[in-house]
Amino acid sequence: MSYEYALSNVWEKASERLSTLEATYDRTSFPRLDTLGIPLGGRCLEVGAGAGSVARHLADRVGPAGSVVATDIDVSLLTDLPPNVEVVEADISTAGFAAETFDVVHTRLVLNHVPARVAALRTLLGLVKVGGRVLLEEGDVFPTDAAGNELHGRVLAGLWAGLGARGADVRFGRELPRLLTETGMLDDIDVTCVVPVSEGGSPGAGFLLGSLTQVEELGPLTDVGDDDLRLWKQLIATPGRWFPGLGLYQVSGCRLASSRSRHSR
Ligand SMILES: C[S@@+](CC[C@H](N)C(=O)[O-])C[C@H]1O[C@@H](n2cnc3c(N)ncnc32)[C@H](O)[C@@H]1O
């Protein structure tokens, strides 16, 4: 691995954290993926596959005649997958998959963490067959930034700063539509954005708490007082309280032939 990923899958509670992530975002990612028209018998690439819920969904959509490559820098949580899923341990920045060989390429909350994220994005587009589809879903903290100086905003600002200090760009989601357009490699670009609002004690609240706990174990959160932290941890576990979470930009497009790029037409 070429860099230190702050929310490593080696963490003892990583499986639990990823299952809360999946419970929060699968219900919006799956229908969005389905609108792409995943071909039966097709070949898909799931990048930063985590605990594999999206790889499983893609495997179901392509059927037994199709295949899914699920890749991650740490594949230890990619278990019990269907036979048409191949697991490849690799850093997407250096993976070296053959160009233009996938019908669908997908990421969720991965490029946020990759230091060379803009270069990685171009690499990913190059892996899509001409006429194939890409869906990149990346996070943006605007919903909790909007909570400003309220307790939830203050505490999560400490989490985002902790991730930022370890190389993540927690506001990368908003950059994706422009960056993808500027590549000139895509047509039919479509952008949606989802903000989960989760009840205390629910999986969505658990995802925020798990992420904060993991980053806290790496070092104290800056500018977050102990009293604030204690109260927030109590509230985030309390049913009847509701919290905005990490926003998810969902940007899809259809791969153009190089000679037909948007800028050369
Ligand atoms: C926040 S988790 C998201 C997991 C999964 N995409 C999901 O949404 O359920 C980020 C995942 O990306 C992986 N990852 C981080 N940097 C990566 C890289 N450079 N190449 C491939 N995977 C990476 C991590 O190991 C982790 O499994």
Tab-separated table of N, CA, C and O in Angstrom, residues 58-170:
chain	number	residue	atom	x	y	z
A	58	LEU	N	-23.879	-5.782	-8.038
A	58	LEU	CA	-23.484	-5.819	-9.457
A	58	LEU	C	-23.474	-7.264	-9.965
A	58	LEU	O	-23.915	-7.546	-11.088
A	59	ALA	N	-22.990	-8.189	-9.122
A	59	ALA	CA	-22.926	-9.602	-9.519
A	59	ALA	C	-24.319	-10.143	-9.809
A	59	ALA	O	-24.529	-10.919	-10.749
A	60	ASP	N	-25.277	-9.697	-9.010
A	60	ASP	CA	-26.657	-10.118	-9.219
A	60	ASP	C	-27.186	-9.564	-10.552
A	60	ASP	O	-27.857	-10.259	-11.310
A	61	ARG	N	-26.850	-8.320	-10.852
A	61	ARG	CA	-27.376	-7.675	-12.065
A	61	ARG	C	-26.756	-8.250	-13.344
A	61	ARG	O	-27.433	-8.388	-14.353
A	62	VAL	N	-25.448	-8.572	-13.330
A	62	VAL	CA	-24.828	-9.109	-14.558
A	62	VAL	C	-25.163	-10.588	-14.748
A	62	VAL	O	-25.023	-11.113	-15.860
A	63	GLY	N	-25.599	-11.258	-13.660
A	63	GLY	CA	-25.989	-12.674	-13.768
A	63	GLY	C	-24.781	-13.591	-13.894
A	63	GLY	O	-23.639	-13.128	-13.989
A	64	PRO	N	-25.047	-14.918	-13.927
A	64	PRO	CA	-23.940	-15.887	-13.919
A	64	PRO	C	-23.032	-15.777	-15.134
A	64	PRO	O	-21.849	-16.150	-15.081
A	65	ALA	N	-23.543	-15.262	-16.236
A	65	ALA	CA	-22.692	-15.152	-17.434
A	65	ALA	C	-21.805	-13.912	-17.377
A	65	ALA	O	-20.891	-13.746	-18.190
A	66	GLY	N	-22.065	-13.019	-16.427
A	66	GLY	CA	-21.261	-11.810	-16.295
A	66	GLY	C	-20.234	-11.939	-15.186
A	66	GLY	O	-20.144	-12.971	-14.521
A	67	SER	N	-19.454	-10.877	-14.986
A	67	SER	CA	-18.431	-10.943	-13.942
A	67	SER	C	-18.204	-9.568	-13.319
A	67	SER	O	-18.470	-8.529	-13.936
A	68	VAL	N	-17.714	-9.612	-12.070
A	68	VAL	CA	-17.400	-8.387	-11.335
A	68	VAL	C	-15.990	-8.540	-10.778
A	68	VAL	O	-15.668	-9.575	-10.185
A	69	VAL	N	-15.163	-7.530	-10.986
A	69	VAL	CA	-13.869	-7.472	-10.311
A	69	VAL	C	-14.040	-6.527	-9.132
A	69	VAL	O	-14.428	-5.364	-9.312
A	70	ALA	N	-13.803	-7.034	-7.903
A	70	ALA	CA	-13.901	-6.224	-6.689
A	70	ALA	C	-12.487	-5.978	-6.202
A	70	ALA	O	-11.782	-6.921	-5.826
A	71	THR	N	-12.062	-4.709	-6.233
A	71	THR	CA	-10.676	-4.416	-5.865
A	71	THR	C	-10.618	-3.489	-4.658
A	71	THR	O	-11.509	-2.645	-4.472
A	72	ASP	N	-9.587	-3.667	-3.845
A	72	ASP	CA	-9.423	-2.843	-2.635
A	72	ASP	C	-7.956	-2.966	-2.199
A	72	ASP	O	-7.307	-3.972	-2.486
A	73	ILE	N	-7.468	-1.954	-1.481
A	73	ILE	CA	-6.105	-2.066	-0.936
A	73	ILE	C	-6.054	-3.093	0.200
A	73	ILE	O	-4.986	-3.556	0.559
A	74	ASP	N	-7.222	-3.416	0.769
A	74	ASP	CA	-7.294	-4.429	1.823
A	74	ASP	C	-8.560	-5.242	1.581
A	74	ASP	O	-9.667	-4.749	1.757
A	75	VAL	N	-8.384	-6.500	1.158
A	75	VAL	CA	-9.540	-7.300	0.740
A	75	VAL	C	-10.026	-8.238	1.853
A	75	VAL	O	-10.836	-9.128	1.602
A	76	SER	N	-9.543	-8.019	3.087
A	76	SER	CA	-9.838	-8.984	4.152
A	76	SER	C	-11.329	-9.095	4.468
A	76	SER	O	-11.773	-10.104	5.001
A	77	LEU	N	-12.111	-8.042	4.144
A	77	LEU	CA	-13.552	-8.105	4.457
A	77	LEU	C	-14.381	-8.551	3.248
A	77	LEU	O	-15.607	-8.575	3.310
A	78	LEU	N	-13.696	-8.880	2.148
A	78	LEU	CA	-14.424	-9.319	0.941
A	78	LEU	C	-14.549	-10.837	0.956
A	78	LEU	O	-13.802	-11.558	0.290
A	79	THR	N	-15.503	-11.291	1.752
A	79	THR	CA	-15.687	-12.741	1.902
A	79	THR	C	-17.122	-13.099	1.515
A	79	THR	O	-17.978	-12.209	1.399
A	80	ASP	N	-17.374	-14.382	1.328
A	80	ASP	CA	-18.723	-14.888	0.997
A	80	ASP	C	-19.323	-14.181	-0.210
A	80	ASP	O	-20.489	-13.759	-0.180
A	81	LEU	N	-18.535	-14.029	-1.239
A	81	LEU	CA	-19.027	-13.366	-2.454
A	81	LEU	C	-19.490	-14.415	-3.460
A	81	LEU	O	-19.008	-15.559	-3.433
A	82	PRO	N	-20.401	-14.060	-4.358
A	82	PRO	CA	-20.844	-15.028	-5.359
A	82	PRO	C	-19.700	-15.438	-6.300
A	82	PRO	O	-18.703	-14.714	-6.388
A	83	PRO	N	-19.855	-16.584	-6.989
A	83	PRO	CA	-18.739	-17.096	-7.801
A	83	PRO	C	-18.344	-16.192	-8.973
A	83	PRO	O	-17.226	-16.306	-9.475
A	84	ASN	N	-19.239	-15.303	-9.386
A	84	ASN	CA	-18.867	-14.432	-10.521
A	84	ASN	C	-18.171	-13.144	-10.069
A	84	ASN	O	-18.054	-12.191	-10.836
A	85	VAL	N	-17.719	-13.107	-8.803
A	85	VAL	CA	-16.929	-11.959	-8.328
A	85	VAL	C	-15.484	-12.397	-8.131
A	85	VAL	O	-15.204	-13.365	-7.416
A	86	GLU	N	-14.577	-11.669	-8.788
A	86	GLU	CA	-13.143	-11.909	-8.604
A	86	GLU	C	-12.584	-10.807	-7.710
A	86	GLU	O	-12.836	-9.627	-7.960
A	87	VAL	N	-11.864	-11.191	-6.671
A	87	VAL	CA	-11.301	-10.211	-5.726
A	87	VAL	C	-9.836	-9.961	-6.083
A	87	VAL	O	-9.060	-10.904	-6.253
A	88	VAL	N	-9.496	-8.683	-6.217
A	88	VAL	CA	-8.114	-8.318	-6.568
A	88	VAL	C	-7.611	-7.292	-5.558
A	88	VAL	O	-8.197	-6.204	-5.441
A	89	GLU	N	-6.563	-7.611	-4.824
A	89	GLU	CA	-6.002	-6.638	-3.865
A	89	GLU	C	-5.081	-5.693	-4.636
A	89	GLU	O	-4.059	-6.134	-5.189
A	90	ALA	N	-5.449	-4.432	-4.680
A	90	ALA	CA	-4.645	-3.469	-5.445
A	90	ALA	C	-5.005	-2.047	-5.035
A	90	ALA	O	-6.130	-1.769	-4.612
A	91	ASP	N	-4.033	-1.164	-5.175
A	91	ASP	CA	-4.256	0.274	-5.024
A	91	ASP	C	-4.683	0.787	-6.395
A	91	ASP	O	-3.987	0.547	-7.386
A	92	ILE	N	-5.812	1.454	-6.459
A	92	ILE	CA	-6.349	1.853	-7.757
A	92	ILE	C	-5.405	2.794	-8.504
A	92	ILE	O	-5.418	2.852	-9.742
A	93	SER	N	-4.552	3.491	-7.765
A	93	SER	CA	-3.623	4.413	-8.426
A	93	SER	C	-2.576	3.669	-9.249
A	93	SER	O	-1.976	4.235	-10.164
A	94	THR	N	-2.338	2.396	-8.907
A	94	THR	CA	-1.264	1.661	-9.596
A	94	THR	C	-1.730	0.298	-10.101
A	94	THR	O	-0.909	-0.537	-10.488
A	95	ALA	N	-3.045	0.051	-10.097
A	95	ALA	CA	-3.554	-1.313	-10.317
A	95	ALA	C	-3.217	-1.900	-11.689
A	95	ALA	O	-2.964	-3.093	-11.819
A	96	GLY	N	-3.234	-1.095	-12.727
A	96	GLY	CA	-2.849	-1.597	-14.043
A	96	GLY	C	-3.855	-2.510	-14.718
A	96	GLY	O	-3.471	-3.438	-15.437
A	97	PHE	N	-5.160	-2.278	-14.530
A	97	PHE	CA	-6.163	-3.050	-15.290
A	97	PHE	C	-6.097	-2.626	-16.764
A	97	PHE	O	-5.718	-1.488	-17.075
A	98	ALA	N	-6.492	-3.544	-17.643
A	98	ALA	CA	-6.427	-3.237	-19.090
A	98	ALA	C	-7.451	-2.158	-19.449
A	98	ALA	O	-8.567	-2.146	-18.914
A	99	ALA	N	-7.060	-1.259	-20.325
A	99	ALA	CA	-7.928	-0.144	-20.740
A	99	ALA	C	-9.172	-0.653	-21.460
A	99	ALA	O	-9.135	-1.679	-22.148
A	100	GLU	N	-10.279	0.073	-21.280
A	100	GLU	CA	-11.537	-0.135	-22.014
A	100	GLU	C	-12.031	-1.577	-21.967
A	100	GLU	O	-12.370	-2.172	-22.992
A	101	THR	N	-12.041	-2.166	-20.744
A	101	THR	CA	-12.464	-3.574	-20.632
A	101	THR	C	-13.685	-3.775	-19.728
A	101	THR	O	-14.130	-4.909	-19.553
A	102	PHE	N	-14.221	-2.690	-19.157
A	102	PHE	CA	-15.363	-2.846	-18.241
A	102	PHE	C	-16.601	-2.123	-18.785
A	102	PHE	O	-16.504	-1.015	-19.306
A	103	ASP	N	-17.754	-2.780	-18.605
A	103	ASP	CA	-19.024	-2.136	-19.003
A	103	ASP	C	-19.442	-1.091	-17.982
A	103	ASP	O	-20.096	-0.106	-18.323
A	104	VAL	N	-19.118	-1.346	-16.704
A	104	VAL	CA	-19.493	-0.414	-15.619
A	104	VAL	C	-18.320	-0.318	-14.640
A	104	VAL	O	-17.754	-1.342	-14.247
A	105	VAL	N	-17.973	0.902	-14.261
A	105	VAL	CA	-16.969	1.133	-13.210
A	105	VAL	C	-17.624	1.979	-12.126
A	105	VAL	O	-18.285	2.980	-12.429
A	106	HIS	N	-17.445	1.547	-10.869
A	106	HIS	CA	-18.119	2.234	-9.751
A	106	HIS	C	-17.161	2.457	-8.580
A	106	HIS	O	-16.304	1.611	-8.300
A	107	THR	N	-17.296	3.614	-7.931
A	107	THR	CA	-16.640	3.845	-6.631
A	107	THR	C	-17.679	4.424	-5.678
A	107	THR	O	-18.632	5.085	-6.115
A	108	ARG	N	-17.477	4.191	-4.388
A	108	ARG	CA	-18.271	4.912	-3.377
A	108	ARG	C	-17.363	5.216	-2.197
A	108	ARG	O	-16.819	4.296	-1.574
A	109	LEU	N	-17.199	6.512	-1.908
A	109	LEU	CA	-16.402	6.977	-0.755
A	109	LEU	C	-14.991	6.401	-0.783
A	109	LEU	O	-14.474	5.941	0.230
A	110	VAL	N	-14.378	6.429	-1.959
A	110	VAL	CA	-13.015	5.918	-2.123
A	110	VAL	C	-12.060	7.040	-2.551
A	110	VAL	O	-11.034	7.286	-1.909
A	111	LEU	N	-12.422	7.753	-3.617
A	111	LEU	CA	-11.522	8.810	-4.114
A	111	LEU	C	-11.321	9.901	-3.065
A	111	LEU	O	-10.287	10.567	-3.056
A	112	ASN	N	-12.300	10.077	-2.177
A	112	ASN	CA	-12.132	11.000	-1.042
A	112	ASN	C	-10.793	10.747	-0.323
A	112	ASN	O	-10.186	11.668	0.209
A	113	HIS	N	-10.380	9.474	-0.318
A	113	HIS	CA	-9.215	9.096	0.494
A	113	HIS	C	-7.935	8.946	-0.316
A	113	HIS	O	-6.858	8.842	0.264
A	114	VAL	N	-8.034	8.847	-1.631
A	114	VAL	CA	-6.854	8.580	-2.462
A	114	VAL	C	-6.111	9.902	-2.694
A	114	VAL	O	-6.691	10.836	-3.235
A	115	PRO	N	-4.833	9.998	-2.298
A	115	PRO	CA	-4.139	11.283	-2.431
A	115	PRO	C	-4.106	11.789	-3.885
A	115	PRO	O	-4.397	12.958	-4.140
A	116	ALA	N	-3.774	10.895	-4.830
A	116	ALA	CA	-3.723	11.324	-6.242
A	116	ALA	C	-5.100	11.088	-6.872
A	116	ALA	O	-5.247	10.376	-7.863
A	117	ARG	N	-6.133	11.717	-6.283
A	117	ARG	CA	-7.500	11.366	-6.660
A	117	ARG	C	-7.868	11.824	-8.069
A	117	ARG	O	-8.629	11.153	-8.756
A	118	VAL	N	-7.318	12.949	-8.527
A	118	VAL	CA	-7.698	13.427	-9.862
A	118	VAL	C	-7.083	12.526	-10.934
A	118	VAL	O	-7.745	12.153	-11.916
A	119	ALA	N	-5.832	12.129	-10.716
A	119	ALA	CA	-5.194	11.204	-11.660
A	119	ALA	C	-5.919	9.861	-11.642
A	119	ALA	O	-6.159	9.248	-12.695
A	120	ALA	N	-6.322	9.404	-10.443
A	120	ALA	CA	-7.020	8.115	-10.318
A	120	ALA	C	-8.343	8.147	-11.073
A	120	ALA	O	-8.743	7.177	-11.712
A	121	LEU	N	-8.991	9.301	-11.013
A	121	LEU	CA	-10.286	9.461	-11.697
A	121	LEU	C	-10.114	9.257	-13.218
A	121	LEU	O	-10.874	8.543	-13.860
A	122	ARG	N	-9.083	9.842	-13.776
A	122	ARG	CA	-8.824	9.683	-15.222
A	122	ARG	C	-8.488	8.221	-15.539
A	122	ARG	O	-8.929	7.679	-16.555
A	123	THR	N	-7.714	7.594	-14.639
A	123	THR	CA	-7.382	6.175	-14.834
A	123	THR	C	-8.664	5.352	-14.894
A	123	THR	O	-8.836	4.498	-15.768
A	124	LEU	N	-9.584	5.630	-13.960
A	124	LEU	CA	-10.834	4.859	-13.902
A	124	LEU	C	-11.641	5.022	-15.189
A	124	LEU	O	-12.169	4.055	-15.729
A	125	LEU	N	-11.728	6.255	-15.683
A	125	LEU	CA	-12.514	6.472	-16.916
A	125	LEU	C	-11.900	5.697	-18.078
A	125	LEU	O	-12.612	5.184	-18.936
A	126	GLY	N	-10.567	5.597	-18.074
A	126	GLY	CA	-9.882	4.882	-19.158
A	126	GLY	C	-10.172	3.387	-19.149
A	126	GLY	O	-9.970	2.703	-20.162
A	127	LEU	N	-10.665	2.861	-18.024
A	127	LEU	CA	-10.950	1.417	-17.934
A	127	LEU	C	-12.321	1.049	-18.505
A	127	LEU	O	-12.617	-0.116	-18.731
A	128	VAL	N	-13.165	2.083	-18.719
A	128	VAL	CA	-14.541	1.842	-19.186
A	128	VAL	C	-14.543	1.665	-20.711
A	128	VAL	O	-13.907	2.432	-21.430
A	129	LYS	N	-15.275	0.637	-21.169
A	129	LYS	CA	-15.424	0.446	-22.620
A	129	LYS	C	-16.117	1.645	-23.239
A	129	LYS	O	-16.969	2.275	-22.574
A	130	VAL	N	-15.846	1.941	-24.460
A	130	VAL	CA	-16.589	2.985	-25.161
A	130	VAL	C	-18.067	2.582	-25.162
A	130	VAL	O	-18.413	1.441	-25.471
A	131	GLY	N	-18.928	3.500	-24.715
A	131	GLY	CA	-20.359	3.194	-24.595
A	131	GLY	C	-20.720	2.629	-23.232
A	131	GLY	O	-21.892	2.495	-22.894
A	132	GLY	N	-19.704	2.284	-22.422
A	132	GLY	CA	-19.951	1.788	-21.058
A	132	GLY	C	-20.228	2.944	-20.108
A	132	GLY	O	-20.188	4.118	-20.501
A	133	ARG	N	-20.509	2.594	-18.864
A	133	ARG	CA	-20.958	3.612	-17.891
A	133	ARG	C	-20.051	3.658	-16.668
A	133	ARG	O	-19.524	2.614	-16.236
A	134	VAL	N	-19.926	4.853	-16.130
A	134	VAL	CA	-19.223	5.028	-14.871
A	134	VAL	C	-20.196	5.680	-13.892
A	134	VAL	O	-21.014	6.515	-14.289
A	135	LEU	N	-20.130	5.255	-12.630
A	135	LEU	CA	-20.854	5.954	-11.555
A	135	LEU	C	-19.864	6.139	-10.411
A	135	LEU	O	-19.397	5.162	-9.820
A	136	LEU	N	-19.518	7.401	-10.155
A	136	LEU	CA	-18.628	7.723	-9.043
A	136	LEU	C	-19.461	8.392	-7.967
A	136	LEU	O	-20.138	9.397	-8.234
A	137	GLU	N	-19.426	7.819	-6.766
A	137	GLU	CA	-20.198	8.353	-5.638
A	137	GLU	C	-19.188	8.737	-4.558
A	137	GLU	O	-18.561	7.862	-3.950
A	138	GLU	N	-19.035	10.020	-4.343
A	138	GLU	CA	-18.013	10.463	-3.390
A	138	GLU	C	-18.610	11.458	-2.409
A	138	GLU	O	-19.545	12.194	-2.722
A	139	GLY	N	-18.026	11.473	-1.220
A	139	GLY	CA	-18.609	12.219	-0.113
A	139	GLY	C	-18.294	13.704	-0.120
A	139	GLY	O	-17.312	14.157	-0.708
A	140	ASP	N	-19.167	14.437	0.556
A	140	ASP	CA	-18.977	15.880	0.758
A	140	ASP	C	-19.649	16.244	2.081
A	140	ASP	O	-20.806	15.874	2.322
A	141	VAL	N	-18.926	17.009	2.882
A	141	VAL	CA	-19.401	17.269	4.250
A	141	VAL	C	-20.291	18.507	4.361
A	141	VAL	O	-20.541	18.990	5.474
A	142	PHE	N	-20.813	18.989	3.220
A	142	PHE	CA	-21.611	20.231	3.298
A	142	PHE	C	-22.801	20.138	4.268
A	142	PHE	O	-23.128	21.135	4.917
A	143	PRO	N	-23.437	18.951	4.428
A	143	PRO	CA	-24.589	18.940	5.347
A	143	PRO	C	-24.188	19.211	6.799
A	143	PRO	O	-24.922	19.867	7.529
A	144	THR	N	-23.026	18.704	7.210
A	144	THR	CA	-22.639	18.942	8.607
A	144	THR	C	-21.936	20.289	8.741
A	144	THR	O	-21.998	20.906	9.801
A	145	ASP	N	-21.299	20.764	7.666
A	145	ASP	CA	-20.790	22.147	7.688
A	145	ASP	C	-21.959	23.105	7.926
A	145	ASP	O	-21.821	24.102	8.629
A	146	ALA	N	-23.120	22.766	7.333
A	146	ALA	CA	-24.289	23.646	7.482
A	146	ALA	C	-24.790	23.677	8.919
A	146	ALA	O	-25.463	24.628	9.326
A	147	ALA	N	-24.454	22.646	9.687
A	147	ALA	CA	-24.844	22.634	11.103
A	147	ALA	C	-23.986	23.615	11.901
A	147	ALA	O	-24.246	23.863	13.089
A	148	GLY	N	-22.954	24.152	11.239
A	148	GLY	CA	-22.163	25.253	11.779
A	148	GLY	C	-21.703	25.038	13.199
A	148	GLY	O	-21.078	24.037	13.521
A	149	ASN	N	-22.065	25.974	14.055
A	149	ASN	CA	-21.567	25.966	15.419
A	149	ASN	C	-22.440	25.153	16.379
A	149	ASN	O	-22.192	25.139	17.578
A	150	GLU	N	-23.458	24.483	15.841
A	150	GLU	CA	-24.219	23.588	16.715
A	150	GLU	C	-23.307	22.426	17.106
A	150	GLU	O	-22.328	22.136	16.410
A	151	LEU	N	-23.656	21.734	18.176
A	151	LEU	CA	-22.805	20.649	18.684
A	151	LEU	C	-22.433	19.658	17.569
A	151	LEU	O	-21.260	19.299	17.409
A	152	HIS	N	-23.422	19.206	16.785
A	152	HIS	CA	-23.170	18.205	15.739
A	152	HIS	C	-22.160	18.747	14.714
A	152	HIS	O	-21.233	18.028	14.311
A	153	GLY	N	-22.334	20.001	14.333
A	153	GLY	CA	-21.411	20.618	13.371
A	153	GLY	C	-20.016	20.743	13.959
A	153	GLY	O	-19.020	20.448	13.284
A	154	ARG	N	-19.932	21.150	15.207
A	154	ARG	CA	-18.618	21.357	15.854
A	154	ARG	C	-17.854	20.035	15.975
A	154	ARG	O	-16.672	19.963	15.667
A	155	VAL	N	-18.553	18.998	16.417
A	155	VAL	CA	-17.857	17.720	16.636
A	155	VAL	C	-17.432	17.107	15.301
A	155	VAL	O	-16.298	16.645	15.140
A	156	LEU	N	-18.352	17.145	14.332
A	156	LEU	CA	-17.969	16.536	13.049
A	156	LEU	C	-16.900	17.347	12.334
A	156	LEU	O	-16.081	16.783	11.602
A	157	ALA	N	-16.837	18.651	12.578
A	157	ALA	CA	-15.739	19.443	11.999
A	157	ALA	C	-14.402	18.882	12.498
A	157	ALA	O	-13.412	18.847	11.742
A	158	GLY	N	-14.369	18.397	13.750
A	158	GLY	CA	-13.149	17.784	14.289
A	158	GLY	C	-12.817	16.480	13.567
A	158	GLY	O	-11.654	16.197	13.267
A	159	LEU	N	-13.868	15.690	13.270
A	159	LEU	CA	-13.640	14.440	12.524
A	159	LEU	C	-13.101	14.744	11.124
A	159	LEU	O	-12.121	14.160	10.665
A	160	TRP	N	-13.754	15.687	10.439
A	160	TRP	CA	-13.333	16.007	9.050
A	160	TRP	C	-11.907	16.564	9.044
A	160	TRP	O	-11.116	16.260	8.154
A	161	ALA	N	-11.571	17.371	10.055
A	161	ALA	CA	-10.202	17.908	10.128
A	161	ALA	C	-9.205	16.773	10.344
A	161	ALA	O	-8.114	16.767	9.751
A	162	GLY	N	-9.588	15.784	11.170
A	162	GLY	CA	-8.713	14.638	11.412
A	162	GLY	C	-8.470	13.843	10.137
A	162	GLY	O	-7.353	13.404	9.848
A	163	LEU	N	-9.516	13.672	9.336
A	163	LEU	CA	-9.355	12.952	8.068
A	163	LEU	C	-8.538	13.784	7.086
A	163	LEU	O	-7.675	13.265	6.372
A	164	GLY	N	-8.809	15.099	7.076
A	164	GLY	CA	-8.069	15.998	6.172
A	164	GLY	C	-6.580	15.976	6.486
A	164	GLY	O	-5.740	15.955	5.580
A	165	ALA	N	-6.255	15.937	7.777
A	165	ALA	CA	-4.840	15.921	8.186
A	165	ALA	C	-4.157	14.634	7.733
A	165	ALA	O	-2.932	14.561	7.666
A	166	ARG	N	-4.957	13.599	7.415
A	166	ARG	CA	-4.378	12.328	6.965
A	166	ARG	C	-4.575	12.134	5.461
A	166	ARG	O	-4.588	11.020	4.956
A	167	GLY	N	-4.749	13.232	4.763
A	167	GLY	CA	-4.720	13.186	3.289
A	167	GLY	C	-6.064	13.088	2.595
A	167	GLY	O	-6.127	13.089	1.365
A	168	ALA	N	-7.170	12.992	3.358
A	168	ALA	CA	-8.480	12.888	2.698
A	168	ALA	C	-8.954	14.270	2.248
A	168	ALA	O	-8.583	15.285	2.834
A	169	ASP	N	-9.765	14.292	1.202
A	169	ASP	CA	-10.460	15.516	0.801
A	169	ASP	C	-11.944	15.249	1.033
A	169	ASP	O	-12.601	14.577	0.233
A	170	VAL	N	-12.457	15.785	2.150
A	170	VAL	CA	-13.839	15.489	2.538
A	170	VAL	C	-14.846	16.383	1.796
A	170	VAL	O	-16.048	16.265	2.031
